[in-house]
């Protein structure tokens, strides 16, 4: 790029829970995928962390929206405003004026043409001149440093907020993949439902998220168990305040069904895998990325259940974002990865 080039390059991991933007090999934006809008004019009030602080506390003049659901754009207008808001934030941070952007955006591997078009349109409306797409499992593989062009099989399981992406990668392409709409958001909903049913206490999305972070577990027995998490909330019947200690075993039981569905999806992807690549995967192990990889004991549970070693990637939350950055830097070399 020339010194006075008006085209800036950014790569975006447009996640259901968090959006990450990389510029010049640095993560410059890492904020929740949420916007606060004026209910009358539909104008943007806040984006990212500021909007998240408003979530669940808004009055009738403000509504908070998560533009992405299950890995795809659910609210086209809000998604466009969110991308614009982040790009504006980025411009003010780095003091550059940018009439046009070259973007690489990560998308779920199970996306339909309509869903891909929605992401492309939102990105183009938010000043994107050249918009490229890369499937998230491929981006995750690049992000954790796998040689995706090698003639050997690597399996990546990317558990995000809205979708879990499972893909077998070889020779620079996805040989077989499975994308299911069971992921971090489902764990959060399971926890909300459990607290309501078992303790008769109403907890919001943010509180359920805190429970998941503090005592979320895929196993009922952990070597280093976390301390019980104290939940404060109103009794559903009396509206009186309640204080309930929640243990990791309890959370493990309540998210059991969702984890079993992810296990089944991994097995289904392995079933489709050609024998030569299957042998490579058994030898190399399976890589876990995304926020779901941080769930305590998940790697051990999957290893025991499937009989193949699961490795948690270094910085699993950042794997897809880093991979989109690698693809952007080597756009000519990886042109076959980009849609």
Short mmCIF file of C-alpha atoms in Angstrom, two decimals:
data_model
loop_
_atom_site.label_atom_id
_atom_site.label_comp_id
_atom_site.label_asym_id
_atom_site.label_seq_id
_atom_site.Cartn_x
_atom_site.Cartn_y
_atom_site.Cartn_z
CA UNK A 1 0.00 0.00 0.00
CA UNK A 2 1.33 3.46 -0.84
CA UNK A 3 1.86 6.06 1.86
CA UNK A 4 -1.09 8.15 0.71
CA UNK A 5 -3.38 5.26 -0.14
CA UNK A 6 -6.96 5.97 0.82
CA UNK A 7 -7.78 2.25 1.10
CA UNK A 8 -7.19 0.76 4.54
CA UNK A 9 -7.08 -2.96 5.23
CA UNK A 10 -8.95 -4.49 8.16
CA UNK A 11 -10.02 -8.02 9.01
CA UNK A 12 -13.18 -8.69 11.02
CA UNK A 13 -14.32 -11.61 13.12
CA UNK A 14 -18.02 -10.76 13.14
CA UNK A 15 -19.12 -12.97 16.01
CA UNK A 16 -22.52 -13.52 17.60
CA UNK A 17 -21.10 -12.55 21.02
CA UNK A 18 -18.02 -10.42 20.21
CA UNK A 19 -16.64 -8.53 17.23
CA UNK A 20 -12.88 -8.32 16.76
CA UNK A 21 -11.15 -6.10 14.22
CA UNK A 22 -7.49 -6.40 13.23
CA UNK A 23 -5.55 -3.57 11.56
CA UNK A 24 -1.79 -3.73 10.93
CA UNK A 25 -1.51 -7.09 12.76
CA UNK A 26 -2.97 -5.61 15.94
CA UNK A 27 -6.36 -6.30 17.52
CA UNK A 28 -7.76 -2.76 17.60
CA UNK A 29 -11.39 -3.58 18.47
CA UNK A 30 -12.51 -6.38 20.79
CA UNK A 31 -16.02 -5.58 21.98
CA UNK A 32 -19.46 -7.22 22.40
CA UNK A 33 -21.57 -7.47 19.22
CA UNK A 34 -24.36 -5.25 20.48
CA UNK A 35 -25.81 -1.84 19.63
CA UNK A 36 -28.07 0.59 21.49
CA UNK A 37 -30.58 2.38 19.26
CA UNK A 38 -33.03 5.24 19.72
CA UNK A 39 -36.49 3.61 19.54
CA UNK A 40 -38.05 6.58 17.70
CA UNK A 41 -35.39 7.47 15.13
CA UNK A 42 -33.51 4.13 15.00
CA UNK A 43 -30.26 6.10 15.24
CA UNK A 44 -27.17 4.62 16.87
CA UNK A 45 -26.67 5.67 20.51
CA UNK A 46 -23.85 3.33 21.51
CA UNK A 47 -21.96 0.33 20.19
CA UNK A 48 -19.93 -2.47 21.77
CA UNK A 49 -19.02 -2.28 25.47
CA UNK A 50 -21.04 0.91 26.10
CA UNK A 51 -24.14 -0.69 24.57
CA UNK A 52 -23.59 -3.86 26.64
CA UNK A 53 -23.58 -1.80 29.83
CA UNK A 54 -27.05 -0.55 28.84
CA UNK A 55 -28.38 -4.07 28.14
CA UNK A 56 -31.26 -4.98 30.47
CA UNK A 57 -31.25 -1.46 31.96
CA UNK A 58 -32.78 0.52 29.10
CA UNK A 59 -35.89 2.76 29.28
CA UNK A 60 -38.54 3.00 26.55
CA UNK A 61 -36.49 5.48 24.48
CA UNK A 62 -33.59 3.04 24.06
CA UNK A 63 -33.45 -0.53 22.80
CA UNK A 64 -30.38 -2.76 22.75
CA UNK A 65 -30.02 -5.15 19.83
CA UNK A 66 -27.66 -8.04 19.13
CA UNK A 67 -27.60 -7.90 15.30
CA UNK A 68 -26.28 -11.46 14.94
CA UNK A 69 -28.12 -14.57 16.06
CA UNK A 70 -26.82 -18.10 15.56
CA UNK A 71 -23.82 -16.78 13.64
CA UNK A 72 -25.86 -14.95 10.99
CA UNK A 73 -27.26 -11.45 10.62
CA UNK A 74 -30.72 -11.30 12.18
CA UNK A 75 -31.11 -7.50 12.00
CA UNK A 76 -29.62 -6.11 8.81
CA UNK A 77 -29.93 -2.42 9.77
CA UNK A 78 -28.43 -2.94 13.24
CA UNK A 79 -25.54 -4.99 11.78
CA UNK A 80 -24.69 -2.21 9.35
CA UNK A 81 -24.85 0.41 12.13
CA UNK A 82 -22.66 -1.80 14.32
CA UNK A 83 -19.94 -2.27 11.67
CA UNK A 84 -20.08 1.48 10.90
CA UNK A 85 -19.85 2.27 14.63
CA UNK A 86 -16.77 0.08 15.09
CA UNK A 87 -15.10 1.48 11.94
CA UNK A 88 -15.77 5.03 13.21
CA UNK A 89 -14.28 4.10 16.59
CA UNK A 90 -11.26 2.69 14.81
CA UNK A 91 -10.86 5.86 12.71
CA UNK A 92 -10.91 8.07 15.83
CA UNK A 93 -8.41 5.75 17.57
CA UNK A 94 -5.88 5.66 14.76
CA UNK A 95 -6.51 9.16 13.37
CA UNK A 96 -6.97 8.07 9.78
CA UNK A 97 -9.50 9.22 7.30
CA UNK A 98 -10.73 6.32 5.22
CA UNK A 99 -13.22 6.69 2.40
CA UNK A 100 -12.88 2.99 1.56
CA UNK A 101 -11.83 -0.22 3.24
CA UNK A 102 -10.55 -3.59 2.11
CA UNK A 103 -12.04 -6.18 4.48
CA UNK A 104 -11.81 -9.90 5.15
CA UNK A 105 -14.79 -11.11 7.20
CA UNK A 106 -15.12 -14.50 8.91
CA UNK A 107 -18.42 -16.32 8.28
CA UNK A 108 -19.85 -19.65 9.55
CA UNK A 109 -19.09 -22.60 7.28
CA UNK A 110 -22.78 -23.53 7.20
CA UNK A 111 -23.86 -20.11 5.84
CA UNK A 112 -26.34 -20.06 2.98
CA UNK A 113 -25.87 -17.80 -0.06
CA UNK A 114 -28.49 -15.41 1.36
CA UNK A 115 -26.66 -15.17 4.70
CA UNK A 116 -23.32 -14.59 2.96
CA UNK A 117 -24.94 -11.88 0.84
CA UNK A 118 -26.29 -10.17 4.00
CA UNK A 119 -22.78 -10.02 5.54
CA UNK A 120 -21.31 -8.75 2.27
CA UNK A 121 -24.00 -6.05 1.88
CA UNK A 122 -23.64 -4.86 5.50
CA UNK A 123 -19.86 -4.66 5.09
CA UNK A 124 -20.12 -2.81 1.77
CA UNK A 125 -22.59 -0.30 3.22
CA UNK A 126 -20.12 0.33 6.05
CA UNK A 127 -17.46 1.70 3.64
CA UNK A 128 -16.13 -1.69 2.49
CA UNK A 129 -14.84 -1.34 -1.08
CA UNK A 130 -13.34 -4.83 -1.42
CA UNK A 131 -15.05 -7.36 0.83
CA UNK A 132 -13.75 -10.94 1.05
CA UNK A 133 -15.20 -13.83 3.01
CA UNK A 134 -13.42 -16.68 4.76
CA UNK A 135 -15.04 -19.61 6.55
CA UNK A 136 -14.49 -19.44 10.31
CA UNK A 137 -12.97 -22.94 10.80
CA UNK A 138 -10.42 -22.17 8.06
CA UNK A 139 -9.68 -18.79 9.70
CA UNK A 140 -9.34 -20.53 13.09
CA UNK A 141 -6.86 -23.05 11.59
CA UNK A 142 -4.79 -20.18 10.12
CA UNK A 143 -5.05 -18.31 13.42
CA UNK A 144 -3.59 -21.15 15.49
CA UNK A 145 -0.74 -21.62 13.02
CA UNK A 146 -1.75 -24.84 11.24
CA UNK A 147 -0.33 -25.44 7.76
CA UNK A 148 -3.66 -25.55 5.93
CA UNK A 149 -2.01 -26.20 2.55
CA UNK A 150 -0.23 -29.38 3.68
CA UNK A 151 -1.45 -32.75 2.34
CA UNK A 152 -2.64 -33.87 5.77
CA UNK A 153 -5.85 -33.72 7.74
CA UNK A 154 -6.43 -31.24 10.55
CA UNK A 155 -9.70 -30.99 12.44
CA UNK A 156 -10.84 -27.75 14.04
CA UNK A 157 -13.83 -27.40 16.38
CA UNK A 158 -14.73 -23.71 16.76
CA UNK A 159 -17.37 -23.16 19.47
CA UNK A 160 -18.51 -19.56 19.24
CA UNK A 161 -21.49 -17.68 20.65
CA UNK A 162 -24.12 -18.72 18.10
CA UNK A 163 -22.68 -21.67 16.17
CA UNK A 164 -20.25 -24.53 16.59
CA UNK A 165 -18.19 -25.11 13.46
CA UNK A 166 -16.46 -28.44 12.91
CA UNK A 167 -14.25 -28.83 9.85
CA UNK A 168 -11.62 -31.17 8.45
CA UNK A 169 -9.03 -29.20 6.49
CA UNK A 170 -6.51 -30.51 3.97
CA UNK A 171 -4.67 -29.06 0.93
CA UNK A 172 -6.04 -25.59 1.59
CA UNK A 173 -9.70 -26.58 1.53
CA UNK A 174 -12.49 -27.85 3.77
CA UNK A 175 -12.96 -31.56 3.05
CA UNK A 176 -15.98 -32.03 5.28
CA UNK A 177 -17.70 -29.80 7.76
CA UNK A 178 -20.57 -29.69 10.21
CA UNK A 179 -22.11 -26.45 11.43
CA UNK A 180 -24.65 -26.60 14.26
CA UNK A 181 -26.54 -23.81 15.94
CA UNK A 182 -25.65 -24.95 19.44
CA UNK A 183 -22.93 -22.91 21.16
CA UNK A 184 -22.20 -20.44 23.97
CA UNK A 185 -25.58 -18.67 23.77
CA UNK A 186 -27.32 -22.01 24.29
CA UNK A 187 -25.27 -22.67 27.43
CA UNK A 188 -26.37 -19.23 28.69
CA UNK A 189 -30.04 -19.98 27.94
CA UNK A 190 -29.73 -23.39 29.64
CA UNK A 191 -28.41 -21.65 32.77
CA UNK A 192 -31.25 -19.08 32.74
CA UNK A 193 -33.83 -21.86 32.38
CA UNK A 194 -32.19 -23.94 35.15
CA UNK A 195 -32.12 -21.02 37.62
CA UNK A 196 -35.78 -20.33 36.91
CA UNK A 197 -36.83 -23.97 37.27
CA UNK A 198 -34.55 -25.18 40.08
CA UNK A 199 -34.27 -22.05 42.25
CA UNK A 200 -37.33 -20.03 41.22
CA UNK A 201 -35.07 -17.05 40.58
CA UNK A 202 -35.07 -14.86 37.49
CA UNK A 203 -31.64 -14.10 36.02
CA UNK A 204 -30.89 -11.95 32.99
CA UNK A 205 -28.62 -12.78 30.07
CA UNK A 206 -25.66 -10.92 31.58
CA UNK A 207 -25.95 -12.69 34.96
CA UNK A 208 -26.25 -16.11 33.25
CA UNK A 209 -23.11 -15.24 31.26
CA UNK A 210 -21.27 -14.44 34.53
CA UNK A 211 -22.38 -17.79 36.01
CA UNK A 212 -21.04 -19.55 32.88
CA UNK A 213 -17.68 -17.75 33.09
CA UNK A 214 -17.25 -18.30 36.84
CA UNK A 215 -18.55 -21.85 37.34
CA UNK A 216 -19.24 -23.23 33.85
CA UNK A 217 -18.01 -26.80 33.48
CA UNK A 218 -18.41 -29.74 31.10
CA UNK A 219 -17.53 -32.25 33.84
CA UNK A 220 -19.02 -32.98 37.26
CA UNK A 221 -15.55 -33.65 38.69
CA UNK A 222 -12.70 -31.21 38.16
CA UNK A 223 -9.14 -31.31 39.49
CA UNK A 224 -9.14 -27.58 40.33
CA UNK A 225 -12.80 -26.78 41.02
CA UNK A 226 -13.90 -23.13 41.08
CA UNK A 227 -15.59 -21.71 44.19
CA UNK A 228 -19.38 -21.48 44.20
CA UNK A 229 -20.73 -18.34 42.53
CA UNK A 230 -23.27 -16.27 44.49
CA UNK A 231 -26.27 -15.26 42.39
CA UNK A 232 -28.53 -12.38 43.43
CA UNK A 233 -31.98 -12.05 41.89
CA UNK A 234 -35.71 -11.71 42.54
CA UNK A 235 -37.89 -14.64 43.58
CA UNK A 236 -40.33 -15.22 40.71
CA UNK A 237 -43.31 -15.69 43.03
CA UNK A 238 -42.75 -13.07 45.74
CA UNK A 239 -40.29 -10.64 44.02
CA UNK A 240 -38.25 -10.70 47.27
CA UNK A 241 -34.45 -10.71 46.85
CA UNK A 242 -32.69 -14.09 46.85
CA UNK A 243 -29.06 -15.10 47.27
CA UNK A 244 -28.14 -18.51 45.86
CA UNK A 245 -24.72 -20.20 45.75
CA UNK A 246 -24.26 -22.04 42.43
CA UNK A 247 -21.72 -24.85 42.06
CA UNK A 248 -19.91 -26.02 38.92
CA UNK A 249 -21.52 -29.51 39.25
CA UNK A 250 -24.97 -27.93 39.02
CA UNK A 251 -24.03 -25.99 35.87
CA UNK A 252 -22.42 -29.11 34.38
CA UNK A 253 -25.75 -30.95 34.70
CA UNK A 254 -27.81 -28.11 33.24
CA UNK A 255 -25.67 -27.67 30.07
CA UNK A 256 -25.26 -31.44 29.57
CA UNK A 257 -27.77 -31.67 26.67
CA UNK A 258 -26.14 -28.88 24.67
CA UNK A 259 -22.65 -30.37 25.10
CA UNK A 260 -23.95 -33.80 24.03
CA UNK A 261 -25.21 -32.21 20.77
CA UNK A 262 -21.72 -30.78 20.09
CA UNK A 263 -20.22 -34.23 20.79
CA UNK A 264 -22.66 -35.80 18.32
CA UNK A 265 -21.75 -33.19 15.67
CA UNK A 266 -18.02 -33.93 16.08
CA UNK A 267 -18.72 -37.65 15.65
CA UNK A 268 -20.87 -36.94 12.57
CA UNK A 269 -18.01 -34.93 11.00
CA UNK A 270 -15.53 -37.74 11.78
CA UNK A 271 -17.92 -40.21 10.15
CA UNK A 272 -17.72 -38.25 6.86
CA UNK A 273 -13.90 -38.00 7.00
CA UNK A 274 -11.92 -40.04 4.41
CA UNK A 275 -9.81 -42.79 6.05
CA UNK A 276 -6.40 -41.27 5.19
CA UNK A 277 -7.36 -37.95 6.75
CA UNK A 278 -8.95 -39.73 9.74
CA UNK A 279 -5.56 -41.37 10.45
CA UNK A 280 -3.89 -37.91 10.42
CA UNK A 281 -6.50 -36.53 12.84
CA UNK A 282 -5.97 -39.44 15.27
CA UNK A 283 -2.21 -38.71 15.15
CA UNK A 284 -2.41 -34.89 15.34
CA UNK A 285 -5.42 -34.54 17.61
CA UNK A 286 -8.35 -32.12 17.27
CA UNK A 287 -8.05 -28.38 17.93
CA UNK A 288 -10.62 -26.50 20.04
CA UNK A 289 -11.09 -22.77 19.42
CA UNK A 290 -13.70 -20.11 20.21
CA UNK A 291 -15.10 -19.01 23.57
CA UNK A 292 -16.64 -22.44 24.18
CA UNK A 293 -13.13 -23.96 24.33
CA UNK A 294 -12.68 -22.14 27.67
CA UNK A 295 -15.43 -24.22 29.31
CA UNK A 296 -13.73 -26.11 32.15
CA UNK A 297 -13.07 -29.78 31.40
CA UNK A 298 -14.47 -29.70 27.84
CA UNK A 299 -11.22 -30.93 26.25
CA UNK A 300 -10.97 -33.83 28.75
CA UNK A 301 -14.62 -34.79 28.28
CA UNK A 302 -14.35 -34.83 24.47
CA UNK A 303 -11.03 -36.72 24.60
CA UNK A 304 -12.56 -39.41 26.87
CA UNK A 305 -15.76 -39.66 24.81
CA UNK A 306 -14.24 -39.72 21.30
CA UNK A 307 -10.84 -41.30 21.99
CA UNK A 308 -8.86 -38.64 20.08
CA UNK A 309 -6.75 -36.04 21.91
CA UNK A 310 -8.33 -32.56 21.99
CA UNK A 311 -5.99 -29.55 22.24
CA UNK A 312 -7.21 -26.14 23.41
CA UNK A 313 -5.68 -23.53 21.11
CA UNK A 314 -3.58 -20.76 22.58
CA UNK A 315 -5.88 -17.69 22.83
CA UNK A 316 -8.97 -19.60 21.58
CA UNK A 317 -11.10 -16.43 21.62
CA UNK A 318 -8.76 -14.70 19.19
CA UNK A 319 -8.07 -17.61 16.79
CA UNK A 320 -10.64 -16.66 14.10
CA UNK A 321 -9.72 -12.97 14.25
CA UNK A 322 -6.00 -13.75 13.90
CA UNK A 323 -6.76 -16.09 11.00
CA UNK A 324 -8.73 -13.43 9.12
CA UNK A 325 -5.68 -11.17 9.62
CA UNK A 326 -3.36 -13.84 8.15
CA UNK A 327 -5.71 -14.29 5.17
CA UNK A 328 -5.80 -10.52 4.58
CA UNK A 329 -1.99 -10.22 4.65
CA UNK A 330 -1.61 -13.12 2.21
CA UNK A 331 -4.69 -12.47 0.10
CA UNK A 332 -3.00 -13.55 -3.15
CA UNK A 333 -1.62 -16.74 -1.65
CA UNK A 334 -4.88 -17.63 0.05
CA UNK A 335 -7.18 -16.46 -2.73
CA UNK A 336 -8.58 -20.01 -2.97
CA UNK A 337 -9.83 -19.72 0.66
CA UNK A 338 -11.72 -16.52 0.12
CA UNK A 339 -15.22 -16.29 -1.25
#
